[in-house]
PDB file of C-alpha atoms in Angstrom:
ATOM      1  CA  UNK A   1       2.634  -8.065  57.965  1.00 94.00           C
ATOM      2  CA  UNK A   2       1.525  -6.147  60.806  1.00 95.00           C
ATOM      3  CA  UNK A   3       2.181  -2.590  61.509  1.00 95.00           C
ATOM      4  CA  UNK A   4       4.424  -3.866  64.806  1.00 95.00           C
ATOM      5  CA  UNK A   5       6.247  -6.129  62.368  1.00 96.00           C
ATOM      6  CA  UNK A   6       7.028  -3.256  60.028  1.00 97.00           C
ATOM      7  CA  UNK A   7       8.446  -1.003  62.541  1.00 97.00           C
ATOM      8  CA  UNK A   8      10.433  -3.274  64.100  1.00 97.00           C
ATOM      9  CA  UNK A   9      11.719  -4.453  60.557  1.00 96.00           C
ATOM     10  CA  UNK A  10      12.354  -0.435  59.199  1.00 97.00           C
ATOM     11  CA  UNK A  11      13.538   0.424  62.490  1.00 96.00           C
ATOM     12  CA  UNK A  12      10.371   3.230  62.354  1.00 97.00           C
ATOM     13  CA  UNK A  13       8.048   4.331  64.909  1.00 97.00           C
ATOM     14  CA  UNK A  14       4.094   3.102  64.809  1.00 96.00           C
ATOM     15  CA  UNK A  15       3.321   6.978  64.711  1.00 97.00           C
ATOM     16  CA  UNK A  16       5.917   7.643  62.047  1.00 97.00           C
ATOM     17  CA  UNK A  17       4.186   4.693  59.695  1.00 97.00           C
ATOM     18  CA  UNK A  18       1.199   5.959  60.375  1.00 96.00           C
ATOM     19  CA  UNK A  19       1.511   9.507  59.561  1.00 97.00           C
ATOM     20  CA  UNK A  20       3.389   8.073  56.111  1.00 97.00           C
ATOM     21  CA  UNK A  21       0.149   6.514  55.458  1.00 95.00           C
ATOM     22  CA  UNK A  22      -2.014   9.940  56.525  1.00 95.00           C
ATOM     23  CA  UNK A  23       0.074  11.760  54.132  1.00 95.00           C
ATOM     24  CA  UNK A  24      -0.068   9.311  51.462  1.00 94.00           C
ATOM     25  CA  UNK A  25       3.824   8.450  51.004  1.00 95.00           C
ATOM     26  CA  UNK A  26       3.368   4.686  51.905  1.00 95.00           C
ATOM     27  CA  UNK A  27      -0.504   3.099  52.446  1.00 93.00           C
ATOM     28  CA  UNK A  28      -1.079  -0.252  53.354  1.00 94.00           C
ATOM     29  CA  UNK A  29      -1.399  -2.935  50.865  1.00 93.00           C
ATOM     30  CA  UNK A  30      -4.297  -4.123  52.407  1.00 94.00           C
ATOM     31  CA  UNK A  31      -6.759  -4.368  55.558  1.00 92.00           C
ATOM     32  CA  UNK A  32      -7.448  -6.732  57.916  1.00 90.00           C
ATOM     33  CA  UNK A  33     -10.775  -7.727  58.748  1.00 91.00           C
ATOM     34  CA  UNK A  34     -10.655  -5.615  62.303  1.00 91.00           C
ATOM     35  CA  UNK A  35      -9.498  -2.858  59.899  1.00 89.00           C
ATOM     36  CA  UNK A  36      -5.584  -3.137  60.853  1.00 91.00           C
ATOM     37  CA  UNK A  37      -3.144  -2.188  57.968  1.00 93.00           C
ATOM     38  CA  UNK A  38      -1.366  -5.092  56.692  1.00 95.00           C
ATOM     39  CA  UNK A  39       1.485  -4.618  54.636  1.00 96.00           C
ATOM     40  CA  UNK A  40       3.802  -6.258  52.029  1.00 96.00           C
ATOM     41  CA  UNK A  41       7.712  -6.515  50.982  1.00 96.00           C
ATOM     42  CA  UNK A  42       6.874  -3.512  49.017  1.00 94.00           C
ATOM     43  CA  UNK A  43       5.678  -1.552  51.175  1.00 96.00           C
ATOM     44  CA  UNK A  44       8.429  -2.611  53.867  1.00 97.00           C
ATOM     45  CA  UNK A  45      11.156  -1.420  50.689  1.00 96.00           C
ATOM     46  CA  UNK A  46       9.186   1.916  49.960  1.00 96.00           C
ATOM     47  CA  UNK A  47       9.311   2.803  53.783  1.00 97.00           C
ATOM     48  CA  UNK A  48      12.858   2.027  53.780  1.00 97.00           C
ATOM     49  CA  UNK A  49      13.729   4.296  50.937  1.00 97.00           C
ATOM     50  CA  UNK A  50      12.268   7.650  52.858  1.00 97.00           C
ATOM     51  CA  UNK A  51      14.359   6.196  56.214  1.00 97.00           C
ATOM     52  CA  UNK A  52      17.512   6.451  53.843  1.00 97.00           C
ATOM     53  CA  UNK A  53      16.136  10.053  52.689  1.00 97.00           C
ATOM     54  CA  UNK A  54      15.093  11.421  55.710  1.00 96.00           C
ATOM     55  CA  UNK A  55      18.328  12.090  57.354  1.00 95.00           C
ATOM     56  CA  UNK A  56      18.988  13.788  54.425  1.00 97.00           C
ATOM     57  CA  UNK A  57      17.173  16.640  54.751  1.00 96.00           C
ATOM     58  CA  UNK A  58      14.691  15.659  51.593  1.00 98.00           C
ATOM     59  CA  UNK A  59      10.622  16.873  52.057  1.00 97.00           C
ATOM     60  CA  UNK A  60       8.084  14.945  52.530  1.00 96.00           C
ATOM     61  CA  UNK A  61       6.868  16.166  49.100  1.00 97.00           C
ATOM     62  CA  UNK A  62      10.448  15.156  47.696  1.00 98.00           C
ATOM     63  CA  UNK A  63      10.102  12.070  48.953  1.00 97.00           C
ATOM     64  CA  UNK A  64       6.756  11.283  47.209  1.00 97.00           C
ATOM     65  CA  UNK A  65       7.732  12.516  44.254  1.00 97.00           C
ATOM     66  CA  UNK A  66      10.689  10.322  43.949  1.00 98.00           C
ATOM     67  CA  UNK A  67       8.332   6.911  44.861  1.00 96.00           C
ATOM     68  CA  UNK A  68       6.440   8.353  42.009  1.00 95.00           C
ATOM     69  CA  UNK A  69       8.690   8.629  40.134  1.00 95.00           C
ATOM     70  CA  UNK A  70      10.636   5.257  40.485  1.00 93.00           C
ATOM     71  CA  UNK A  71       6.906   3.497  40.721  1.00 90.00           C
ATOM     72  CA  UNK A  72       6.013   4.512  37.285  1.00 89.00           C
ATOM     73  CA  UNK A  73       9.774   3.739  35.710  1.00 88.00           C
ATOM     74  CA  UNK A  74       9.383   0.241  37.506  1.00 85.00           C
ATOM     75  CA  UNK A  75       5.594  -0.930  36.624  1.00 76.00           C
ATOM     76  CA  UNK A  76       5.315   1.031  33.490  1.00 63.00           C
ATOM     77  CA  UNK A  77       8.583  -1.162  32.094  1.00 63.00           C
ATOM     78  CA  UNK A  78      11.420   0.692  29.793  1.00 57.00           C
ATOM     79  CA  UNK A  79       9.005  -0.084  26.895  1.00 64.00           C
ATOM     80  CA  UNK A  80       5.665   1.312  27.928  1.00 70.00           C
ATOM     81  CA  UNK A  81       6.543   4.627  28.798  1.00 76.00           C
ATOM     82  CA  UNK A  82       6.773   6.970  25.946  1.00 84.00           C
ATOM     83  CA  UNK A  83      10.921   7.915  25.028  1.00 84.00           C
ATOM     84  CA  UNK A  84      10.361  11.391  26.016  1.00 89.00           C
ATOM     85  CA  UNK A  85       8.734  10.517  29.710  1.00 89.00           C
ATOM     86  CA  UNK A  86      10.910   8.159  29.990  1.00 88.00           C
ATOM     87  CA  UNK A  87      13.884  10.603  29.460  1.00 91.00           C
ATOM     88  CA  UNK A  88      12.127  12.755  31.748  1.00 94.00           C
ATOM     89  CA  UNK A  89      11.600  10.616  34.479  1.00 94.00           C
ATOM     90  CA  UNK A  90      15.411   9.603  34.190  1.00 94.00           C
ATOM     91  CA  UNK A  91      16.343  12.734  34.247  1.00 97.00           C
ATOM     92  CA  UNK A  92      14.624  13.732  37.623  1.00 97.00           C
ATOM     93  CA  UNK A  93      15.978  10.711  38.945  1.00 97.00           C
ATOM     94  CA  UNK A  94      19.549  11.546  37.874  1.00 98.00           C
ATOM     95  CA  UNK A  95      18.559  14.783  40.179  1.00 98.00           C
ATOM     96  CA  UNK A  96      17.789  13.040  42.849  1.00 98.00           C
ATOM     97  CA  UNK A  97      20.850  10.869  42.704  1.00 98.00           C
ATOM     98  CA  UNK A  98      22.781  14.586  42.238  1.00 98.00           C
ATOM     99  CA  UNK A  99      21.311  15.566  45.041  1.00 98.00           C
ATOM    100  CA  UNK A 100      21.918  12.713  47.720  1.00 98.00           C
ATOM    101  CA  UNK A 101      25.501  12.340  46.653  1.00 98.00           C
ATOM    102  CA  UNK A 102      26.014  16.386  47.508  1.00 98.00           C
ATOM    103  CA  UNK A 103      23.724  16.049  50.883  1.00 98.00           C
ATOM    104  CA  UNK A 104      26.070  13.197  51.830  1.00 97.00           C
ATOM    105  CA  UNK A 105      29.248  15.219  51.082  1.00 98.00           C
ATOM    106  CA  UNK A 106      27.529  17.726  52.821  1.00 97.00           C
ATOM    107  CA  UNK A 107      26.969  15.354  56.346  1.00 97.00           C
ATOM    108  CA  UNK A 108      30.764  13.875  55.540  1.00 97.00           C
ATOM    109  CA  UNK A 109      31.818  17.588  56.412  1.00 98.00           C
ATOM    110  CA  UNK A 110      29.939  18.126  59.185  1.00 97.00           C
ATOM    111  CA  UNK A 111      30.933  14.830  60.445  1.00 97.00           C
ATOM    112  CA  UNK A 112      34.724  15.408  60.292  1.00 98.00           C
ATOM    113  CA  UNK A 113      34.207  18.825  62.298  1.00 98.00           C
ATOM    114  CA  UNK A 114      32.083  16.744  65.064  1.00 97.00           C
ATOM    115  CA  UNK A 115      35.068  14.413  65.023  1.00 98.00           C
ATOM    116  CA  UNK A 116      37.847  17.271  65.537  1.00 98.00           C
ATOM    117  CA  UNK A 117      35.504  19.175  68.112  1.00 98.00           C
ATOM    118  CA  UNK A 118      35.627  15.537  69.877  1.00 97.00           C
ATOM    119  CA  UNK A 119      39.314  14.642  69.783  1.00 97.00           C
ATOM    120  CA  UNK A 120      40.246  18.485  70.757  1.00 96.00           C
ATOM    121  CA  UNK A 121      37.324  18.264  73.633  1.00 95.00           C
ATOM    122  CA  UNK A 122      39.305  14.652  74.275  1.00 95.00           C
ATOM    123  CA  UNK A 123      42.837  16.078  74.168  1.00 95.00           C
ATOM    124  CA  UNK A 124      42.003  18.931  76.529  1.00 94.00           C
ATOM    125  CA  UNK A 125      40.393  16.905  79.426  1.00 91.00           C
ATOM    126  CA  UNK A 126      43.353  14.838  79.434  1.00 90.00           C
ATOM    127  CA  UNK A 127      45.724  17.754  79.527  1.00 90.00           C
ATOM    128  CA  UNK A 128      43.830  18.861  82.669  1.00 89.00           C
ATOM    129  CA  UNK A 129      43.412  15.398  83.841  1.00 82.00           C
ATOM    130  CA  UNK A 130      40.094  15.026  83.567  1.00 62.00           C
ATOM    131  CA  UNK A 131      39.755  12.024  81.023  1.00 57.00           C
ATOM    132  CA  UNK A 132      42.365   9.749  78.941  1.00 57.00           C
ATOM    133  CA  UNK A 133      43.841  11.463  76.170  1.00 51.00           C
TER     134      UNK A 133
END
């Protein structure tokens, strides 16, 4: 698929794809023959994994390392990684799951304190008869 296709599909911007591919997160599967990037299902899920850790606050470098990470667990197989890099890519992994279910906690919090600012901000107007309450 097209570039145009992907963005509309992840929900990205062109530039945003682009720069993913500049910085090496997510390249192309392939070239057309006028030199446009063509991508796959693949690539489509691997840009839609940094969408869902972007908000989070991850790096760019976090980000890589966790395709990396998940690449070799999934094309390497359970049996042709050695036990102990296997254990140690599972355990990094386990660290990145640590670490998204804190960052979410983390926006939950923030979240509820948006929500109060809004109802009080809500609740006031109406007192002064400025909105509904």
């Amino acid at each position: 698929m097209h570039i145009g296709q992907v963005a509309a599909r992840t929900g990205l911007s062109l530039r945003t794809i682009r720069h993913y591919d500049e910085v090496g997160l997510v390249r192309p599967s392939a070239r057309s023959q006028g030199g446009f990037r063509l991508y796959t299902e693949a690539d489509v899920a691997r840009l839609m994994v940094i969408r869902r850790m972007k908000p989070l606050g991850f790096t760019l470098e976090e980000m890589g390392e966790l395709l990396s990470i998940t690449d070799r667990l999934d094309i390497s197989g359970a049996t042709a990684l050695e036990a102990a890099e296997r254990e140690r890519l599972l355990a990094r992994l386990g660290h990145f799951e640590q670490a998204t279910r804190e960052r979410c906690e983390a926006l939950r919090a923030q979240l509820s304190k948006a929500e109060e600012f809004a109802t009080d901000l809500r609740r006031r107007a109406g007192q002064l008869g400025g909105g509904t309450a």
